[in-house]
Coordinates of C-alpha atoms in Angstrom, one line a residue:
M1 CA -115.0 27.6 -5.6
S2 CA -118.7 27.3 -6.1
D3 CA -120.9 30.0 -7.7
T4 CA -122.5 30.6 -4.3
E5 CA -119.1 31.2 -2.7
K6 CA -118.1 33.6 -5.5
H7 CA -120.9 35.9 -4.5
I8 CA -120.3 36.1 -0.8
F9 CA -116.8 37.8 -0.9
L10 CA -114.5 39.5 -3.2
Q11 CA -110.8 40.2 -3.5
I12 CA -110.4 43.5 -5.3
H13 CA -106.7 43.3 -6.2
P14 CA -104.3 40.3 -6.2
K15 CA -102.0 42.2 -3.7
D16 CA -104.8 42.6 -1.1
N17 CA -104.6 40.8 2.2
V18 CA -108.3 41.3 3.1
L19 CA -111.5 40.2 1.4
V20 CA -114.8 42.2 1.1
A21 CA -117.9 40.6 2.4
L22 CA -120.7 40.9 -0.2
T23 CA -123.3 39.8 2.2
D24 CA -123.6 39.4 6.0
L25 CA -121.4 36.5 7.0
K26 CA -121.6 34.7 10.4
Q27 CA -118.7 33.6 12.5
G28 CA -117.7 30.1 11.5
T29 CA -118.6 30.5 7.8
Q30 CA -116.3 28.4 5.7
I31 CA -114.2 30.5 3.3
N32 CA -112.5 28.8 0.4
F33 CA -110.0 31.1 -1.3
D34 CA -106.7 30.8 -3.1
N35 CA -106.2 27.1 -2.4
Q36 CA -106.8 27.5 1.3
S37 CA -109.8 27.0 3.5
F38 CA -110.6 28.7 6.8
M39 CA -113.5 29.7 9.0
L40 CA -114.5 33.3 9.9
N41 CA -113.2 34.2 13.3
T42 CA -115.9 36.8 13.8
D43 CA -119.2 37.9 12.2
V44 CA -118.5 40.1 9.2
A45 CA -121.2 42.5 8.0
A46 CA -121.8 43.1 4.3
K47 CA -119.4 45.8 2.9
H48 CA -116.8 45.1 5.6
K49 CA -113.5 43.3 5.2
F50 CA -111.8 40.3 6.8
T51 CA -108.3 38.9 6.8
I52 CA -107.1 36.2 4.5
N53 CA -104.2 35.3 6.8
A54 CA -103.3 36.5 10.3
I55 CA -101.8 40.0 10.4
E56 CA -99.2 40.9 13.0
K57 CA -99.3 44.1 15.0
D58 CA -98.0 47.1 12.9
A59 CA -98.1 45.0 9.7
E60 CA -99.6 46.6 6.6
V61 CA -103.1 46.2 5.3
Y62 CA -103.7 46.3 1.6
M63 CA -106.8 47.0 -0.5
Y64 CA -107.1 48.0 -4.2
G65 CA -103.4 47.0 -4.3
I66 CA -102.3 49.9 -2.1
L67 CA -101.5 50.5 1.6
V68 CA -104.7 51.5 3.4
G69 CA -103.8 50.9 7.1
K70 CA -101.7 49.2 9.7
A71 CA -102.7 46.7 12.4
C72 CA -103.0 48.2 15.9
E73 CA -102.9 44.6 17.3
Y74 CA -102.6 41.0 16.2
I75 CA -105.5 40.2 13.9
A76 CA -106.4 36.5 13.5
Q77 CA -107.1 34.9 10.2
G78 CA -110.7 35.3 9.2
A79 CA -111.3 38.3 11.5
A80 CA -113.1 41.5 10.6
I81 CA -110.9 44.6 10.4
T82 CA -112.3 47.4 12.5
T83 CA -111.4 50.9 13.8
E84 CA -110.2 49.1 16.9
N85 CA -107.7 46.8 15.2
I86 CA -106.4 48.9 12.3
R87 CA -105.4 52.6 11.9
H88 CA -105.1 54.8 8.9
A89 CA -101.8 54.6 6.9
A90 CA -101.0 55.7 3.4
A91 CA -97.8 55.4 1.3
D92 CA -95.7 58.4 0.8
F93 CA -95.5 59.9 -2.8
Q94 CA -92.9 61.6 -4.9
L95 CA -92.3 62.8 -8.4
S96 CA -91.8 59.7 -10.6
E97 CA -91.9 58.7 -14.3
R98 CA -95.0 59.5 -16.4
K99 CA -97.4 56.6 -16.7
I100 CA -100.0 57.9 -19.2
S101 CA -100.7 54.9 -21.4
W102 CA -104.3 53.7 -21.1
A103 CA -106.8 51.6 -22.9
V104 CA -109.7 53.3 -24.6
P105 CA -113.0 51.4 -23.8
G106 CA -114.3 49.6 -26.8
E107 CA -117.7 50.9 -26.2
A108 CA -116.5 54.4 -27.1
D109 CA -117.1 53.7 -30.8
K110 CA -120.8 53.5 -30.2
Y111 CA -120.9 57.1 -29.1
Q112 CA -118.7 58.7 -31.7
D113 CA -121.7 60.2 -33.6
R114 CA -124.0 60.6 -30.7
T115 CA -125.3 64.1 -29.8
F116 CA -127.3 65.8 -27.1
M117 CA -129.7 68.7 -27.5
G118 CA -128.2 71.6 -25.6
Y119 CA -128.0 75.4 -25.4
H120 CA -125.1 76.8 -27.4
R121 CA -123.3 79.8 -25.8
A122 CA -121.2 82.5 -27.5
D123 CA -118.0 81.2 -25.9
G124 CA -118.4 77.8 -27.6
S125 CA -119.7 75.9 -24.5
V126 CA -123.0 74.1 -24.5
G127 CA -125.5 74.0 -21.6
T128 CA -127.6 71.1 -20.6
A129 CA -130.1 73.6 -19.2
N130 CA -131.1 77.2 -19.5
Y131 CA -131.4 79.0 -16.2
W132 CA -131.5 82.7 -15.1
L133 CA -129.4 83.2 -11.9
V134 CA -130.2 85.6 -9.1
I135 CA -127.4 85.9 -6.5
P136 CA -126.1 88.1 -3.7
L137 CA -122.5 89.3 -3.6
V138 CA -122.8 89.4 0.2
F139 CA -125.1 87.7 2.8
C140 CA -126.6 91.1 3.6
E141 CA -128.6 90.8 0.4
N142 CA -130.1 87.3 1.1
R143 CA -133.4 88.8 2.2
N144 CA -133.7 90.8 -1.0
I145 CA -132.9 87.7 -3.0
N146 CA -135.8 86.0 -1.3
V147 CA -138.1 89.0 -1.9
L148 CA -137.3 88.7 -5.6
K149 CA -138.0 84.9 -5.5
D150 CA -141.5 85.5 -3.9
A151 CA -142.3 88.1 -6.5
L152 CA -141.1 86.3 -9.6
S153 CA -141.3 82.5 -9.3
A154 CA -145.0 81.8 -9.1
K155 CA -146.1 84.6 -11.5
L156 CA -143.7 83.5 -14.2
G157 CA -144.6 79.8 -13.7
F158 CA -141.4 78.6 -12.1
A159 CA -142.6 77.9 -8.6
K160 CA -142.4 74.3 -7.3
P161 CA -145.5 72.7 -5.9
R162 CA -145.9 73.3 -2.2
G163 CA -145.3 70.0 -0.4
Y164 CA -147.2 68.4 2.5
E165 CA -149.8 71.2 3.0
N166 CA -152.6 68.7 2.7
E167 CA -151.0 66.5 5.4
V168 CA -150.8 69.5 7.7
E169 CA -154.5 70.2 7.1
S170 CA -155.2 66.6 8.1
L171 CA -153.3 67.2 11.4
I172 CA -155.2 70.4 12.1
S173 CA -158.5 68.6 11.4
M174 CA -157.7 65.8 13.8
Y175 CA -156.7 68.3 16.5
Q176 CA -159.8 70.3 16.1
S177 CA -162.0 67.2 16.2
G178 CA -160.6 66.3 19.6
K179 CA -158.1 63.6 18.7
D180 CA -155.4 63.1 21.4
V181 CA -151.6 63.0 20.8
Q182 CA -151.4 59.3 20.6
E183 CA -154.2 59.1 18.0
I184 CA -152.5 61.8 16.0
L185 CA -149.1 60.0 16.1
S186 CA -150.6 56.7 15.1
A187 CA -152.7 58.1 12.2
D188 CA -151.6 57.5 8.6
L189 CA -151.3 60.7 6.7
L190 CA -152.6 60.4 3.2
T191 CA -150.2 61.6 0.5
T192 CA -151.6 63.8 -2.2
P193 CA -150.1 63.2 -5.6
E194 CA -147.8 66.1 -6.5
Q195 CA -149.2 68.2 -9.3
S196 CA -147.2 70.6 -11.4
I197 CA -148.3 74.2 -11.2
S198 CA -146.0 75.3 -14.0
N199 CA -147.4 77.6 -16.7
K200 CA -144.2 79.1 -17.8
L201 CA -144.3 82.5 -19.5
F202 CA -140.8 81.8 -21.0
P203 CA -140.9 78.2 -22.3
N204 CA -137.2 78.0 -23.2
I205 CA -136.1 78.9 -19.7
D206 CA -135.8 76.0 -17.3
G207 CA -136.1 78.2 -14.2
I208 CA -134.9 81.1 -12.2
K209 CA -132.5 80.1 -9.5
F210 CA -132.2 82.2 -6.4
I211 CA -129.1 81.5 -4.4
N212 CA -128.3 82.5 -0.8
H213 CA -124.9 82.2 1.0
D214 CA -123.3 83.4 4.2
M215 CA -120.1 85.0 2.7
G216 CA -118.9 88.1 1.1
C217 CA -117.8 90.1 4.1
G218 CA -116.5 89.6 7.6
G219 CA -114.2 86.7 6.6
T220 CA -110.8 86.7 5.1
R221 CA -110.1 88.6 1.8
T222 CA -108.9 85.2 0.4
D223 CA -112.4 83.8 1.0
S224 CA -114.2 86.8 -0.5
D225 CA -112.0 86.8 -3.6
A226 CA -112.6 83.0 -4.0
L227 CA -116.4 83.6 -3.6
C228 CA -116.2 86.1 -6.5
G229 CA -114.4 83.5 -8.5
L230 CA -117.0 80.9 -7.7
L231 CA -119.9 83.2 -8.6
A232 CA -118.1 84.2 -11.8
G233 CA -118.0 80.5 -12.6
Y234 CA -121.7 80.2 -12.2
I235 CA -122.5 83.4 -14.2
T236 CA -120.3 82.2 -17.1
H237 CA -121.5 78.6 -16.7
P238 CA -123.0 77.0 -19.9
N239 CA -126.3 76.2 -18.1
V240 CA -126.8 79.9 -17.2
A241 CA -128.4 82.3 -19.7
G242 CA -127.8 85.4 -17.6
A243 CA -127.8 86.7 -14.0
T244 CA -129.0 89.3 -11.6
V245 CA -126.4 90.2 -8.9
L246 CA -127.3 92.2 -5.8
S247 CA -124.5 94.0 -4.0
L248 CA -124.8 96.0 -0.7
G249 CA -121.8 98.1 -1.7
C250 CA -119.4 98.2 1.3
Q251 CA -118.5 94.5 1.5
H252 CA -115.2 92.8 0.8
A253 CA -116.6 91.0 -2.3
Q254 CA -116.8 94.0 -4.5
A255 CA -118.6 94.1 -7.9
A256 CA -115.3 95.1 -9.6
I257 CA -113.7 91.9 -8.3
L258 CA -116.5 89.8 -9.7
Q259 CA -116.2 91.6 -13.0
E260 CA -112.5 90.8 -13.1
E261 CA -113.2 87.1 -12.4
I262 CA -115.8 87.0 -15.1
Q263 CA -113.3 88.4 -17.6
K264 CA -110.7 85.8 -16.6
R265 CA -113.2 83.0 -17.5
D266 CA -114.8 84.7 -20.5
P267 CA -112.9 87.7 -22.0
D268 CA -115.7 88.2 -24.5
F269 CA -118.5 87.8 -22.0
S270 CA -121.8 88.9 -23.6
K271 CA -124.6 87.3 -21.5
P272 CA -127.3 89.6 -20.0
L273 CA -125.9 90.7 -16.6
V274 CA -127.8 92.9 -14.1
M275 CA -125.6 94.3 -11.3
L276 CA -127.3 96.5 -8.7
E277 CA -125.9 98.2 -5.6
Q278 CA -128.4 98.9 -2.8
Q279 CA -126.3 101.6 -1.1
K280 CA -126.3 103.6 -4.4
L281 CA -129.9 103.1 -5.2
G282 CA -131.2 103.9 -1.7
T283 CA -134.6 102.4 -0.7
E284 CA -135.5 98.7 -1.0
Q285 CA -138.4 99.7 -3.3
K286 CA -136.0 101.4 -5.8
L287 CA -133.7 98.3 -5.7
M288 CA -136.6 95.9 -6.2
H289 CA -138.2 97.9 -9.0
E290 CA -134.9 98.1 -10.9
A291 CA -134.1 94.4 -10.3
L292 CA -137.6 93.3 -11.5
K293 CA -137.5 95.4 -14.7
Q294 CA -134.0 94.5 -15.7
T295 CA -134.4 90.8 -14.8
F296 CA -137.6 90.6 -16.8
A297 CA -135.8 92.2 -19.8
G298 CA -133.0 89.7 -19.4
L299 CA -135.5 86.8 -19.3
I300 CA -136.9 87.9 -22.6
K301 CA -133.5 87.7 -24.2
A302 CA -132.7 84.4 -22.5
N303 CA -135.9 82.9 -23.9
E304 CA -134.6 83.3 -27.4
N305 CA -132.2 80.4 -27.1
H306 CA -133.3 76.9 -28.2
R307 CA -131.9 73.5 -27.8
Q308 CA -129.7 72.4 -30.7
P309 CA -127.6 69.3 -31.4
A310 CA -124.2 69.2 -29.8
P311 CA -121.4 66.6 -29.8
I312 CA -120.7 64.5 -26.6
S313 CA -117.4 66.3 -26.3
K314 CA -119.3 69.3 -25.0
L315 CA -120.2 67.4 -21.9
C316 CA -118.2 68.3 -18.7
V317 CA -119.2 65.8 -16.0
G318 CA -118.5 66.3 -12.3
L319 CA -117.7 63.1 -10.5
E320 CA -119.0 63.2 -6.9
C321 CA -119.7 60.8 -4.0
G322 CA -121.4 61.3 -0.7
G323 CA -122.7 58.9 2.0
S324 CA -120.3 56.4 0.6
D325 CA -120.2 52.7 1.7
G326 CA -118.1 49.6 1.4
F327 CA -119.6 48.9 -2.0
S328 CA -118.9 52.3 -3.5
G329 CA -115.4 51.4 -4.7
I330 CA -116.5 48.1 -6.4
S331 CA -119.8 49.1 -8.0
A332 CA -120.9 52.7 -8.7
N333 CA -117.4 54.4 -8.6
P334 CA -115.7 52.0 -11.1
A335 CA -118.8 52.3 -13.3
L336 CA -118.2 56.1 -13.3
G337 CA -114.5 55.5 -14.0
Y338 CA -115.4 53.5 -17.1
L339 CA -117.9 56.2 -18.2
S340 CA -115.1 58.8 -17.6
D341 CA -112.8 56.9 -19.9
I342 CA -115.4 56.8 -22.6
L343 CA -116.1 60.5 -22.4
V344 CA -112.4 61.4 -22.3
S345 CA -111.8 59.3 -25.4
L346 CA -114.5 61.3 -27.2
G347 CA -113.0 64.7 -26.3
G348 CA -115.2 65.4 -23.3
S349 CA -114.1 66.6 -19.8
V350 CA -114.5 65.0 -16.4
I351 CA -113.8 66.5 -13.0
L352 CA -112.5 64.4 -10.1
A353 CA -112.4 66.5 -6.8
E354 CA -112.6 65.9 -3.0
F355 CA -108.8 65.9 -2.4
P356 CA -109.0 64.5 1.2
E357 CA -110.5 61.5 -0.5
L358 CA -107.5 61.0 -2.7
C359 CA -105.2 60.2 0.2
G360 CA -103.2 57.1 -0.5
V361 CA -103.6 57.2 -4.3
E362 CA -101.4 60.3 -4.8
Q363 CA -98.6 58.3 -6.4
E364 CA -100.8 56.8 -9.0
L365 CA -102.5 60.1 -9.9
S366 CA -99.3 62.1 -10.0
D367 CA -97.8 59.5 -12.2
R368 CA -100.8 59.8 -14.5
C369 CA -100.3 63.6 -14.9
V370 CA -99.5 64.5 -18.5
D371 CA -96.3 66.4 -17.4
E372 CA -94.1 66.9 -14.4
Q373 CA -95.4 70.5 -13.8
T374 CA -98.9 69.2 -13.5
A375 CA -97.8 66.4 -11.2
Q376 CA -95.9 68.8 -9.0
R377 CA -99.0 71.0 -8.6
F378 CA -101.1 68.1 -7.6
M379 CA -98.6 66.9 -5.0
S380 CA -98.2 70.4 -3.6
L381 CA -101.9 71.0 -3.2
M382 CA -102.3 67.6 -1.5
R383 CA -99.5 68.2 0.9
T384 CA -100.5 71.8 1.7
Y385 CA -104.1 70.9 2.3
N386 CA -103.2 68.0 4.6
A387 CA -100.7 70.1 6.5
R388 CA -103.2 72.8 7.2
A389 CA -105.7 70.3 8.4
E390 CA -103.1 68.6 10.7
A391 CA -102.1 72.1 12.0
D392 CA -105.7 72.4 13.2
G393 CA -105.7 68.9 14.7
S394 CA -107.5 67.0 12.0
G395 CA -105.6 65.6 9.0
F396 CA -107.0 63.7 6.1
Y397 CA -107.2 60.6 8.3
A398 CA -110.2 62.2 10.0
N399 CA -112.3 62.3 6.8
P400 CA -114.5 59.2 7.2
S401 CA -117.9 60.0 8.7
P402 CA -119.7 57.7 11.2
G403 CA -121.9 56.5 8.4
N404 CA -118.8 55.6 6.2
I405 CA -117.2 53.7 9.1
R406 CA -120.5 51.9 9.9
D407 CA -120.7 50.7 6.3
G408 CA -117.1 49.5 5.9
L409 CA -114.9 52.5 5.1
I410 CA -112.9 52.5 8.3
T411 CA -109.8 54.4 7.2
D412 CA -109.5 57.4 4.9
A413 CA -107.1 55.4 2.7
I414 CA -109.8 52.7 2.2
K415 CA -112.4 55.4 1.4
S416 CA -110.0 57.2 -0.9
A417 CA -108.9 54.1 -2.9
G418 CA -112.5 53.5 -3.8
A419 CA -113.4 57.1 -4.4
A420 CA -110.5 57.6 -6.9
K421 CA -112.1 54.9 -9.1
K422 CA -114.5 57.5 -10.4
G423 CA -111.6 59.0 -12.3
G424 CA -111.0 56.0 -14.5
S425 CA -107.6 55.3 -16.1
S426 CA -107.0 58.2 -18.5
P427 CA -104.1 60.6 -18.1
V428 CA -104.6 63.7 -15.8
A429 CA -104.9 66.6 -18.3
A430 CA -104.9 69.4 -15.7
V431 CA -104.8 70.1 -12.0
L432 CA -107.0 73.0 -10.8
D433 CA -107.2 74.9 -7.5
Y434 CA -110.5 76.1 -6.3
P435 CA -112.3 77.8 -7.9
E436 CA -110.5 77.6 -11.3
K437 CA -112.3 76.8 -14.5
V438 CA -111.9 73.7 -16.6
T439 CA -110.2 74.7 -19.9
K440 CA -108.8 71.4 -21.1
P441 CA -110.6 68.2 -22.3
G442 CA -109.8 65.1 -20.4
L443 CA -109.5 64.2 -16.7
N444 CA -109.2 67.3 -14.5
L445 CA -108.3 67.1 -10.8
L446 CA -110.0 69.9 -8.8
C447 CA -108.9 70.8 -5.2
T448 CA -112.0 70.8 -3.1
P449 CA -113.1 69.4 0.4
G450 CA -114.5 66.0 0.7
S451 CA -117.8 67.6 1.9
D452 CA -120.2 66.6 -0.9
V453 CA -122.2 69.9 -1.1
E454 CA -119.1 72.1 -1.0
S455 CA -117.4 69.8 -3.6
T456 CA -120.5 69.7 -5.9
T457 CA -120.8 73.5 -5.6
A458 CA -117.2 73.8 -6.7
E459 CA -117.3 71.3 -9.6
V460 CA -120.2 73.2 -11.1
G461 CA -118.5 76.5 -10.6
S462 CA -115.5 75.0 -12.6
G463 CA -117.8 74.1 -15.5
A464 CA -119.5 70.8 -14.9
N465 CA -122.8 70.9 -16.8
V466 CA -123.9 67.5 -15.4
V467 CA -122.9 65.9 -12.1
L468 CA -122.8 62.1 -11.4
F469 CA -123.1 61.5 -7.7
T470 CA -122.7 58.0 -6.2
T471 CA -124.0 57.1 -2.7
G472 CA -124.2 54.0 -0.6
L473 CA -126.1 55.4 2.3
G474 CA -128.4 57.9 0.5
T475 CA -127.7 61.6 0.0
P476 CA -130.3 64.1 -1.4
T477 CA -127.8 66.7 -2.6
G478 CA -128.5 68.7 -5.7
N479 CA -127.3 71.9 -7.4
P480 CA -129.1 75.1 -8.6
V481 CA -127.9 75.0 -12.2
A482 CA -126.5 71.6 -13.1
P483 CA -128.5 68.4 -12.9
V484 CA -127.2 66.0 -10.3
I485 CA -127.8 62.4 -11.1
K486 CA -127.8 60.0 -8.2
L487 CA -126.4 56.5 -8.4
S488 CA -126.8 53.9 -5.6
T489 CA -124.0 51.5 -4.9
N490 CA -126.4 48.8 -3.7
T491 CA -129.8 47.6 -4.6
A492 CA -131.2 47.9 -1.0
L493 CA -130.7 51.6 -1.1
Y494 CA -132.3 51.9 -4.5
K495 CA -135.4 50.2 -3.2
R496 CA -135.4 52.1 0.2
M497 CA -135.0 55.6 -1.2
P498 CA -136.4 55.6 -4.7
D499 CA -137.4 59.3 -4.4
I500 CA -133.8 60.4 -4.6
I501 CA -132.0 57.7 -6.5
D502 CA -132.0 57.7 -10.4
I503 CA -129.8 54.7 -11.2
N504 CA -129.0 51.4 -9.4
C505 CA -125.4 50.1 -9.7
G506 CA -126.0 47.3 -7.1
T507 CA -126.5 45.0 -10.1
I508 CA -122.7 44.9 -10.3
I509 CA -122.5 43.5 -6.7
E510 CA -125.2 40.9 -7.5
G511 CA -123.4 39.8 -10.7
E512 CA -126.3 40.8 -12.9
E513 CA -124.4 43.4 -14.9
T514 CA -120.8 44.2 -15.6
I515 CA -119.1 47.5 -14.9
A516 CA -119.1 48.3 -18.6
Q517 CA -122.8 47.6 -19.0
V518 CA -123.7 49.8 -16.1
A519 CA -121.4 52.6 -17.4
E520 CA -123.3 52.5 -20.7
R521 CA -126.6 52.6 -19.0
I522 CA -125.5 55.7 -17.0
L523 CA -124.1 57.4 -20.1
N524 CA -127.3 56.9 -22.1
Y525 CA -129.2 58.5 -19.2
V526 CA -126.8 61.4 -19.1
I527 CA -127.5 62.1 -22.7
E528 CA -131.2 62.0 -22.0
V529 CA -130.8 64.4 -19.1
A530 CA -128.5 66.7 -21.1
S531 CA -131.1 66.9 -23.8
G532 CA -133.9 67.8 -21.4
K533 CA -135.7 64.5 -22.1
A534 CA -135.2 63.1 -18.6
I535 CA -135.3 64.9 -15.2
P536 CA -133.2 63.6 -12.3
K537 CA -134.8 63.3 -8.9
S538 CA -132.7 66.1 -7.4
V539 CA -134.1 68.5 -10.0
K540 CA -137.7 67.3 -9.5
L541 CA -137.2 67.8 -5.7
G542 CA -135.8 71.3 -6.2
Q543 CA -132.6 70.3 -4.3
D544 CA -130.7 73.5 -4.9
D545 CA -127.8 73.1 -2.5
F546 CA -125.1 75.8 -2.7
I547 CA -122.2 76.0 -0.2
P548 CA -119.1 77.9 -1.1
W549 CA -115.8 76.6 0.4
K550 CA -114.3 78.8 3.1
R551 CA -110.7 78.1 2.5
G552 CA -110.1 77.2 6.1
V553 CA -110.1 73.6 7.0
S554 CA -113.0 71.6 5.7
L555 CA -112.6 67.9 5.1

């Protein structure tokens, strides 16, 4: 096989009966593989897969060494697999023997004595940022949260620059000067360089984060209780110095429930916490005056904290993907898996979530659980979640989005096999249900939807102080309190959307870097971000996405 041929397709695992196209391949392209030669029967787009040998109807299709589908019809040798010729299929799973041996990456030795500059909290955790949080217990308080934002952000030097106002001025000027619609549409709008307007009164505070949501009342009690648990996770989060909580008073999500959830996560909770109830205080003005005074006093206290050295073991990294493509499972996700193994070997924590995207790899992950009880919990959560989805007419098989399918992830099992690579090879230390907190170092599995914003929101609520987010199509997701670092699976995306992507992993596809080299590059950047020396694009853009999971069906 020539060097050129090596870089046009890839077999991920020796058991696989399909190959991945690394570039667009035309019908008739000669494929030389495993001592045989054949021509492509169809065009095969980059990121998509084609058969090594003919596959009979109902025969199994393998990728990553596992079952990912079954043929709906006869598929010729060298033909692309599509949603028309294969369907989702995944192997069943059961309790089996523990398989918890793993190889610690050799690169881990380089990071034994590395530290980052973080904010140390009373509970022993360390933040990668220092935020004050302003949140509603119920959606009825969203307006008041926004009023506080308008009052505090600019005056305290935390407001983001206003975007595109100069461009709107140009449009107004063209309209007033008599330009017609066609002239306006064909005009080039001049982009004004963004200038920081920050003149922070409290230099040791990274910002005040104002969160809105649509929950707290009117839904199920289970959802309102889970919301209180999630908000407690944010209030006790290492990146949060203190919080202001506004409650209406009569809602399901009561302040007492929130307090109970805070105590579960931190029995000795001592951060500044302002909790105000509008129905007790009366007028909006009384509520606002009290919120402003007490928040300001809390900010004075929060500003006393400074960054200090902390070991790498204090990092808790959320592993996330969104807008995935056919390269996700062979570039960015394995790089995160390698990084995960390095962090785990150093005593750090990583969180692998998105349970609908673990469909087909349940056996491997359950076998990697440290004990049978942990394995049983994982299997139970997977089965219960899928059963609820199927009862509503949409099982895990329905998870892939149109974008996923267009770029090569045509069954949920294919998508899941690649997504699971983010978790590396270390044993599963714990299995958590939403919105439980990470308490053990090592690889933690967290039950969340595959929806990237809901999952990222949940990972941070469980304690992730940095999130690594891989994307093949381009996703601008961020989080209010944890920096979200974006990694592209392919170089074309990195060049097309440089305003949202921090790191390019497409060099793996091109053969320019190994998975281990990219993992080290990512980890070095994580340390810079955790120390406040580098700012990810999602933070610069103010991408503060926050969507709690309503425990109904969300894939």
